[in-house]
Short mmCIF file of C-alpha atoms in Angstrom, two decimals:
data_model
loop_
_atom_site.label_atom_id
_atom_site.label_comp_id
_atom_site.label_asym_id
_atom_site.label_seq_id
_atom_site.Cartn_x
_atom_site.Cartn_y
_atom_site.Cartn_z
CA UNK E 1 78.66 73.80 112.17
CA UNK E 2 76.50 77.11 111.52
CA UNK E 3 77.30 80.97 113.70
CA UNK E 4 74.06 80.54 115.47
CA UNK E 5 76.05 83.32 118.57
CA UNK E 6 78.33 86.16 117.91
CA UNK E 7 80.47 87.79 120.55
CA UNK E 8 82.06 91.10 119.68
CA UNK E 9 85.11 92.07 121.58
CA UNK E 10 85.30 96.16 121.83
CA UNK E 11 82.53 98.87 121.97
CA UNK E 12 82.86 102.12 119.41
CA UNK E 13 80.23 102.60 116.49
CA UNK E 14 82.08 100.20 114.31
CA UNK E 15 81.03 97.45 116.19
CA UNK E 16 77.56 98.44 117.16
CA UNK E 17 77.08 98.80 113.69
CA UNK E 18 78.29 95.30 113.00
CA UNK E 19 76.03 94.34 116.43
CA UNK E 20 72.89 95.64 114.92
CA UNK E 21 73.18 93.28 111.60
CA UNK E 22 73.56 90.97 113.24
CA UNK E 23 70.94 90.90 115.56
CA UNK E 24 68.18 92.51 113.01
CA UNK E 25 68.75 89.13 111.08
CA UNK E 26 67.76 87.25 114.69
CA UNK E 27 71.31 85.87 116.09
CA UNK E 28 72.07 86.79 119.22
CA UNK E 29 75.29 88.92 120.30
CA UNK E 30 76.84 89.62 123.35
CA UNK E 31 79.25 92.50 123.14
CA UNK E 32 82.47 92.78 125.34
CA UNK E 33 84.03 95.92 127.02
CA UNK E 34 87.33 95.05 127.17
CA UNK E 35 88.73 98.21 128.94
CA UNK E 36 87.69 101.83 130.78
CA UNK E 37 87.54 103.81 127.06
CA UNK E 38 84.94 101.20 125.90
CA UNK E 39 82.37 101.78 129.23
CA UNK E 40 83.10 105.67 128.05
CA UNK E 41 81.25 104.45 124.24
CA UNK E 42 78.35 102.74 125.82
CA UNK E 43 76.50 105.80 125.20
CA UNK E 44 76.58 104.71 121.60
CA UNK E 45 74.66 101.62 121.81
CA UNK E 46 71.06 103.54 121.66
CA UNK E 47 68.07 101.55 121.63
CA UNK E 48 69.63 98.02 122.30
CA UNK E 49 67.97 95.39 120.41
CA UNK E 50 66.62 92.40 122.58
CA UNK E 51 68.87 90.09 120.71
CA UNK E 52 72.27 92.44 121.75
CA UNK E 53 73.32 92.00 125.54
CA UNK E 54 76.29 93.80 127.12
CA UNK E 55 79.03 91.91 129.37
CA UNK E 56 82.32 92.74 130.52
CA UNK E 57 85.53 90.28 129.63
CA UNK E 58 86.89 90.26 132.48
CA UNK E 59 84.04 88.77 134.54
CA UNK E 60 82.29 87.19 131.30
CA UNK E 61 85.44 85.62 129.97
CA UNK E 62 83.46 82.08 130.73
CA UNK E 63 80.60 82.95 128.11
CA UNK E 64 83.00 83.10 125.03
CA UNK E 65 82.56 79.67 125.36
CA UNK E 66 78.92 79.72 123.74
CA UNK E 67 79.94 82.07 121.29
CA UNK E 68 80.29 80.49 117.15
CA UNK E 69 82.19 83.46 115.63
CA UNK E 70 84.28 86.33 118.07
CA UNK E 71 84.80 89.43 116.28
CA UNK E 72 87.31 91.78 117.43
CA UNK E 73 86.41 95.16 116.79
CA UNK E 74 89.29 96.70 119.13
CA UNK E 75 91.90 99.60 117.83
CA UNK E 76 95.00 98.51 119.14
CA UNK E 77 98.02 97.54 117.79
CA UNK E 78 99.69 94.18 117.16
CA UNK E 79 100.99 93.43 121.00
CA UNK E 80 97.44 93.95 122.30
CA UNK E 81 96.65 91.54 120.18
CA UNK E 82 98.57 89.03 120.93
CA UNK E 83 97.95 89.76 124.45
CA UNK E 84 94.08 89.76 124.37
CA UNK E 85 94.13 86.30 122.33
CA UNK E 86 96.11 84.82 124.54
CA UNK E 87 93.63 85.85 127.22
CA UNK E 88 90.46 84.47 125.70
CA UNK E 89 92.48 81.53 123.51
CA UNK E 90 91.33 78.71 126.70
CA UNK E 91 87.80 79.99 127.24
CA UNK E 92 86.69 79.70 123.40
CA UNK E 93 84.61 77.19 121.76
CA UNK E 94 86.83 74.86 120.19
CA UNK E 95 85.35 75.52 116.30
CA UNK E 96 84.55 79.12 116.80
CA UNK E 97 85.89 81.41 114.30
CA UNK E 98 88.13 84.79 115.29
CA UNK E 99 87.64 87.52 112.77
CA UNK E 100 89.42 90.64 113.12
CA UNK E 101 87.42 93.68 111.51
CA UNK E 102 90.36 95.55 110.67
CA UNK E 103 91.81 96.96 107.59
CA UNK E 104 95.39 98.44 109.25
CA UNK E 105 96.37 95.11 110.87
CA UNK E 106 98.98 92.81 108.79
CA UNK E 107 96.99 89.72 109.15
CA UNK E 108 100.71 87.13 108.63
CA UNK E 109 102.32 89.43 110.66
CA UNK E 110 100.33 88.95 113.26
CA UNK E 111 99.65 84.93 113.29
CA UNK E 112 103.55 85.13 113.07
CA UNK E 113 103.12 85.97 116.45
CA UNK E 114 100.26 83.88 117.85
CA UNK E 115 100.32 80.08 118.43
CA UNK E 116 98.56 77.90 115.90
CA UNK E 117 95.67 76.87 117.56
CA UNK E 118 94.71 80.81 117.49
CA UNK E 119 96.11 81.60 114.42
CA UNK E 120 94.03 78.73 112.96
CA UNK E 121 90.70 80.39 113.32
CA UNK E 122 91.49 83.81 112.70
CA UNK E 123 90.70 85.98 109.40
CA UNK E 124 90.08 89.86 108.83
CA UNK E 125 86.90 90.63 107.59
CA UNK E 126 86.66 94.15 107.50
CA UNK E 127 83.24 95.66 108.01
CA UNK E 128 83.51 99.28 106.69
CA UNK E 129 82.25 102.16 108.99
CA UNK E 130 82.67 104.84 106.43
CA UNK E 131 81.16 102.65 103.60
CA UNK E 132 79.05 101.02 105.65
CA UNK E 133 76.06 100.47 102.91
CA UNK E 134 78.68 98.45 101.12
CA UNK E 135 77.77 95.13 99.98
CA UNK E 136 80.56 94.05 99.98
CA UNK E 137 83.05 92.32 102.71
CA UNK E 138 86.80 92.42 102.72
CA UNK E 139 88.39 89.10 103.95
CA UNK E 140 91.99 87.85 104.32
CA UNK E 141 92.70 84.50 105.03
CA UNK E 142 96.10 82.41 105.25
CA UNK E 143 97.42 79.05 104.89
CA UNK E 144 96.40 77.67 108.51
CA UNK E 145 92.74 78.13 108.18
CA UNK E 146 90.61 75.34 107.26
CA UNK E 147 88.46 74.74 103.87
CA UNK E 148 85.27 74.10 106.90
CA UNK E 149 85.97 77.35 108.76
CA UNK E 150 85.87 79.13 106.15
CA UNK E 151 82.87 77.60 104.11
CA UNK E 152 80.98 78.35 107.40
CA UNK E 153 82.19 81.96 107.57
CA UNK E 154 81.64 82.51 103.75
CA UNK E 155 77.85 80.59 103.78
CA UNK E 156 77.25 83.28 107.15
CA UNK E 157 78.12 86.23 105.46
CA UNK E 158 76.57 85.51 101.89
CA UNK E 159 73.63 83.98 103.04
CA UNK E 160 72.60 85.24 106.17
CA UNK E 161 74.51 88.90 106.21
CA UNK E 162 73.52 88.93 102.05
CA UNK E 163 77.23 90.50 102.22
CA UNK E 164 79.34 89.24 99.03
CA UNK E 165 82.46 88.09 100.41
CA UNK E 166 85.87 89.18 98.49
CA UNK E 167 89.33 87.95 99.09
CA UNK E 168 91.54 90.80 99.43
CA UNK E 169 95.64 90.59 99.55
CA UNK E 170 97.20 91.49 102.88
CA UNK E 171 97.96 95.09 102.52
CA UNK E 172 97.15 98.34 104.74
CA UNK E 173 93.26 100.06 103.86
CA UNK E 174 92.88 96.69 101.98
CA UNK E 175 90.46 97.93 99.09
CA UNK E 176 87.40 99.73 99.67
CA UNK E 177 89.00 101.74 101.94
CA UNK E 178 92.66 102.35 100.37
CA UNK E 179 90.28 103.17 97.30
CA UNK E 180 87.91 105.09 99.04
CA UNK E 181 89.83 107.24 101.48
CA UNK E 182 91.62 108.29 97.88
CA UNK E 183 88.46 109.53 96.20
CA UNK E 184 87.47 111.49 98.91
CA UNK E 185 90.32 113.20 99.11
CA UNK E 186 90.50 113.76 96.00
CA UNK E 187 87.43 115.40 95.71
CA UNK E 188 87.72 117.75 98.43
CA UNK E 189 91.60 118.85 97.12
CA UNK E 190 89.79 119.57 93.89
CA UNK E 191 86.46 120.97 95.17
CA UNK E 192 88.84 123.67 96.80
CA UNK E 193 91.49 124.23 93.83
CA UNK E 194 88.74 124.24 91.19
CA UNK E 195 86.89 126.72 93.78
CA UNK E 196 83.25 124.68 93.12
CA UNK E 197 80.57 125.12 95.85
CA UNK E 198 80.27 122.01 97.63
CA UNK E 199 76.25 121.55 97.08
CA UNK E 200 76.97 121.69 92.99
CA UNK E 201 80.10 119.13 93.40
CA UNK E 202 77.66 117.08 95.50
CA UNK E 203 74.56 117.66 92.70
CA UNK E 204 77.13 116.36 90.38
CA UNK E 205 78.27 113.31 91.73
CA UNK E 206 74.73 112.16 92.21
CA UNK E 207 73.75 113.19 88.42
CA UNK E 208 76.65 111.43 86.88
CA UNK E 209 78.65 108.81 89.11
CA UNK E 210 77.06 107.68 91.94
CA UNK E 211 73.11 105.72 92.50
CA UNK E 212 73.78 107.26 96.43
CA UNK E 213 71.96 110.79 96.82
CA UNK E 214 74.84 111.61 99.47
CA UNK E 215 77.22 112.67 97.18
CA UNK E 216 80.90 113.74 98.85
CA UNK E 217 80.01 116.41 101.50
CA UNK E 218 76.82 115.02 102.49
CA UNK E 219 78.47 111.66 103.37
CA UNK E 220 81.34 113.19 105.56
CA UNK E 221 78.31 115.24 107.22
CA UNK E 222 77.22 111.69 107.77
CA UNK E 223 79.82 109.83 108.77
CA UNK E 224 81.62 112.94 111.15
CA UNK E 225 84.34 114.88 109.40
CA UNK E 226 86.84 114.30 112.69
CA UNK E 227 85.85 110.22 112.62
CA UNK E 228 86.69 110.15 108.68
CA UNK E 229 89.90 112.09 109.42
CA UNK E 230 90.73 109.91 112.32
CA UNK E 231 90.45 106.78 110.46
CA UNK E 232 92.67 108.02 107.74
CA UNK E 233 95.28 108.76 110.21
CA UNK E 234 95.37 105.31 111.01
CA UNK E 235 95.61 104.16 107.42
CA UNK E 236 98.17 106.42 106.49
CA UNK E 237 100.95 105.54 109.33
CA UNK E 238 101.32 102.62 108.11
CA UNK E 239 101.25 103.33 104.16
CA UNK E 240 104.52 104.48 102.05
CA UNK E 241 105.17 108.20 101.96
CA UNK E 242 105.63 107.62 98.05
CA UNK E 243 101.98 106.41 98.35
CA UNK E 244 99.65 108.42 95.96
CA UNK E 245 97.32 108.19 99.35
CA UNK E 246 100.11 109.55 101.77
CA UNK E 247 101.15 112.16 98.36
CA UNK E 248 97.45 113.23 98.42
CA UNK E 249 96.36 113.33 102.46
CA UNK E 250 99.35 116.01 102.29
CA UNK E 251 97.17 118.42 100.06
CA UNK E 252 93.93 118.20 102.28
CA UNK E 253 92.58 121.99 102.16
CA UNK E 254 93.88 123.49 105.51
CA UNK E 255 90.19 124.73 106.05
CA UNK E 256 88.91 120.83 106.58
CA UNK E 257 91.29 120.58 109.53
CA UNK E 258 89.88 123.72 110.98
CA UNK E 259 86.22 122.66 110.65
CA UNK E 260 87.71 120.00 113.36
CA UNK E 261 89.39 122.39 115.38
CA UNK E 262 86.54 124.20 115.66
CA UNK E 263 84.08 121.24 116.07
CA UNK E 264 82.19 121.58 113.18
CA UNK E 265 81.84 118.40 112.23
CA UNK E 266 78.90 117.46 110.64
CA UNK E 267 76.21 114.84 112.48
CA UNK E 268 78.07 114.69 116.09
CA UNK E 269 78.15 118.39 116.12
CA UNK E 270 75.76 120.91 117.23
CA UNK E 271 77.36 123.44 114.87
CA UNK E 272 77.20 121.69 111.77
CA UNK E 273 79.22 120.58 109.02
CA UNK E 274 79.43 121.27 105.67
CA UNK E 275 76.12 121.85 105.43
CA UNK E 276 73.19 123.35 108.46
CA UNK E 277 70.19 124.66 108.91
CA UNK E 278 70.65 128.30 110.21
CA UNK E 279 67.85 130.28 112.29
CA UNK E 280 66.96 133.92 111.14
CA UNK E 281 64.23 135.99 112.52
CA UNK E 282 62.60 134.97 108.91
CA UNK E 283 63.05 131.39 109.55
CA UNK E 284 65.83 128.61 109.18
CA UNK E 285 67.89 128.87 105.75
CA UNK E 286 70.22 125.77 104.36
CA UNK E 287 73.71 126.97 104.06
CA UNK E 288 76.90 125.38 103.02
CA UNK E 289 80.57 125.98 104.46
CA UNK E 290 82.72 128.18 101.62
CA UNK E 291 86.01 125.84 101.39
CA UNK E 292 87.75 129.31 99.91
CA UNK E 293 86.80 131.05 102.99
CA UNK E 294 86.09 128.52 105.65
CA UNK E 295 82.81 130.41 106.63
CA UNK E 296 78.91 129.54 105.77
CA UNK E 297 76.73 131.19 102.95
CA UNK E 298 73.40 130.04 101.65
CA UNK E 299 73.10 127.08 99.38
CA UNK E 300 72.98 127.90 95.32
CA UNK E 301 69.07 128.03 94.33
CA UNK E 302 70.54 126.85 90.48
CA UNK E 303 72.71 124.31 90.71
CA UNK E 304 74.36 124.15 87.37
CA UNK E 305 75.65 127.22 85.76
CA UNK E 306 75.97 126.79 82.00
CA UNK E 307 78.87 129.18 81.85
CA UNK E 308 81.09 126.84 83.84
CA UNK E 309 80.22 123.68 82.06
CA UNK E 310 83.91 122.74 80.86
CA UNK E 311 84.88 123.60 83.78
CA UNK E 312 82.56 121.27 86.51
CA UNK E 313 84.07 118.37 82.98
CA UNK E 314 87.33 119.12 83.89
CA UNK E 315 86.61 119.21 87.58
CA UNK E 316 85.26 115.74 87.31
CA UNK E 317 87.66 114.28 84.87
CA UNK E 318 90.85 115.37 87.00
CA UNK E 319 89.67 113.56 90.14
CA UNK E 320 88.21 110.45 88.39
CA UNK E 321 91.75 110.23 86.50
CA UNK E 322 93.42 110.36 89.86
CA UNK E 323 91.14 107.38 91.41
CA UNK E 324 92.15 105.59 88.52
CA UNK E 325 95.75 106.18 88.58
CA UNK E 326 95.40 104.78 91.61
CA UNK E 327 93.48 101.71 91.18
CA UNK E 328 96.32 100.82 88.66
CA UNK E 329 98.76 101.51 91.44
CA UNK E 330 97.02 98.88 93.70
CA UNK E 331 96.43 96.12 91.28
CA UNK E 332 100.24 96.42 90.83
CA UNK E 333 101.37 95.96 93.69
CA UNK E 334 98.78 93.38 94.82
CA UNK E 335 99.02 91.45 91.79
CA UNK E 336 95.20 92.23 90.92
CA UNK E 337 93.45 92.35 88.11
CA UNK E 338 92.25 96.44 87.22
CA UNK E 339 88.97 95.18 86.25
CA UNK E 340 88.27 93.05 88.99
CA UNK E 341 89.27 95.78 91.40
CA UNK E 342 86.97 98.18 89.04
CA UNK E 343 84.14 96.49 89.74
CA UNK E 344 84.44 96.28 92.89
CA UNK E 345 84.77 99.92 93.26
CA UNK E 346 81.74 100.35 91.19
CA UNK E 347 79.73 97.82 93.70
CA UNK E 348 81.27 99.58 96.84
CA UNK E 349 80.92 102.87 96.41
CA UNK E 350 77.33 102.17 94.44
CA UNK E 351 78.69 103.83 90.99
CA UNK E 352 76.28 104.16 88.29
CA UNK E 353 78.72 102.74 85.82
CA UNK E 354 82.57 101.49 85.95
CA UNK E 355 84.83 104.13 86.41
CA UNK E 356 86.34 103.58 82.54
CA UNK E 357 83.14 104.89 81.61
CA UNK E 358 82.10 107.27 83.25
CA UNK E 359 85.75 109.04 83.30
CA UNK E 360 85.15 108.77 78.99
CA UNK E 361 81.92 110.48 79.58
CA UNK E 362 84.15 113.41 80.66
CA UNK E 363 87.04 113.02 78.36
CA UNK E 364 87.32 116.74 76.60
#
């Protein structure tokens, strides 16, 4: 068997996203709107490729039939689940594959819940909207798949997707985004307490960590500060409140939450986010939000002050020795190894070197 046709159950940018992969590497994918808020995203799918066709499940349900993997890119919880798969579970093909793209959902706890002939051919593979140049794919299996499903899934992704598929243990945020959701927040709690514009800390992740010219604020600009926050809400329900993640949401500068509040969001805003392009009578100037002050000045025209050298060290040494407090936390209580979950960091969030390294680079 080869995924020669994808269905995708939900419509949100997550999974036109995943729709537009798929299709730009010629299979063909019919996406599903399950209920009223998904006709409300439609608006999202811009441009539809030829190979990406729209139905709705209610009067399509007879098409699933043709379809070789389903991926279910719904948020809901675990009773809609259980309630949509047992709505499609007699109109699929009877070797297609079920993969939920979620990193919140308990994947045992919810094939405790769903006959074996679903829980059978469902895995997660997450597909990561906010690292979404990751590549990289997060995938939990259990005991009840088959060695052929998921050779077919794995040869798919690898080959096809050129996506390098990891097996990840069955916890909440799995890794790239427990990890990630913990570095960003980390840098904008320190950003604010080490009072550091947010075009120098961006200047300095690109110099000396990352190969991605986004840096921090540029990449919630990108992403939408009030869809990165919104995620994390989801992830942090349904973490530990001892959780160094849960510990550090709670010290998120006030001032980020009022950039939502006042809808300045970054790319789905009009207004802006951290960074916009301002019209003067002399023209448009680049300006950057203040975090001290929650209000806009103009960008630095010298990055780097030599004066404040230890200090941008210390800056970056603090939050990298946080990320990697962290990493240790994880591999404890998944049983990982630290370097294997290292390098995967390094891979997913396209470091220039492993995190070791570069946080002995600013050892002073």
């Amino acid at each position: 068997m080869q995924i020669e046709r994808v269905a995708i159950l939900g419509i949100n940018l997550h999974s036109t996203h995943i729709a537009e992969c798929i299709a730009n590497i010629g299979i063909p994918v019919v996406m599903y709107c399950i209920n009223s808020q998904d006709m409300l995203c439609l608006n999202v799918v811009n441009d539809v490729n030829s190979l990406i066709q729209i139905s709705n499940l209610e009067s399509g349900i007879d098409s699933l039939k043709f379809a070789d993997l389903i991926i279910d890119s719904m948020a809901n919880n675990l009773d809609d689940k259980c309630q949509l798969y047992h709505q499609i579970i007699n109109y699929i093909n009877v070797n297609a594959i079920i993969s939920l793209n979620s990193s919140i959902i308990s994947l045992n706890a919810l094939c405790d819940r769903l006959p074996s002939k679903v829980s059978h051919k469902l895995i997660i593979a997450h597909f990561s909207y906010i690292f979404k140049n990751s590549d990289l794919l997060e995938c939990v299996i259990h005991s009840g798949n088959t060695n052929d499903m998921l050779t077919v899934f794995h040869e798919f992704c690898e080959i096809k997707l050129n996506k390098k598929v990891i097996i990840c243990a069955d916890i909440a945020g799995l890794l790239i985004n427990r990890i990630g959701y913990f570095w960003i927040i980390n840098f904008l709690i320190n950003s604010y307490n080490f009072k550091i514009d947010i075009d120098i800390v961006d200047s300095l992740i690109n110099e000396h960590i990352c190969n991605s010219r986004l840096g921090i604020f540029r990449l919630l600009d990108s992403i939408g500060l009030d869809i990165f926050i919104s995620e994390l809400n989801k992830l942090i329900v349904n973490i530990a409140k001892d959780d160094l993640l849960f510990l550090a949401y709670n010290q998120i500068p006030k001032v980020i939450f009022q950039m939502i509040a006042d809808k300045v969001t970054g790319c789905h805003s009009i207004l802006g986010g951290f960074y916009r392009k301002y019209d003067t009578y002399h023209g448009s100037v680049n300006q950057m939000l203040d975090l001290s002050t929650g209000l806009y000045k103009s960008e630095n025209s010298h990055i780097y002050d030599l004066d404040n050298i230890d200090k941008y060290k210390s800056f970056i040494y603090s939050t990298l020795s946080s990320v990697s407090a962290y990493i240790t936390y994880i591999a404890e209580i998944t049983g990982s190894d630290i370097l294997t979950i290292d390098n995967i960091v390094k891979s997913s969030h396209e470091l220039k070197y492993e995190l070791s390294k570069i946080i002995n680079k600013f050892n002073i």
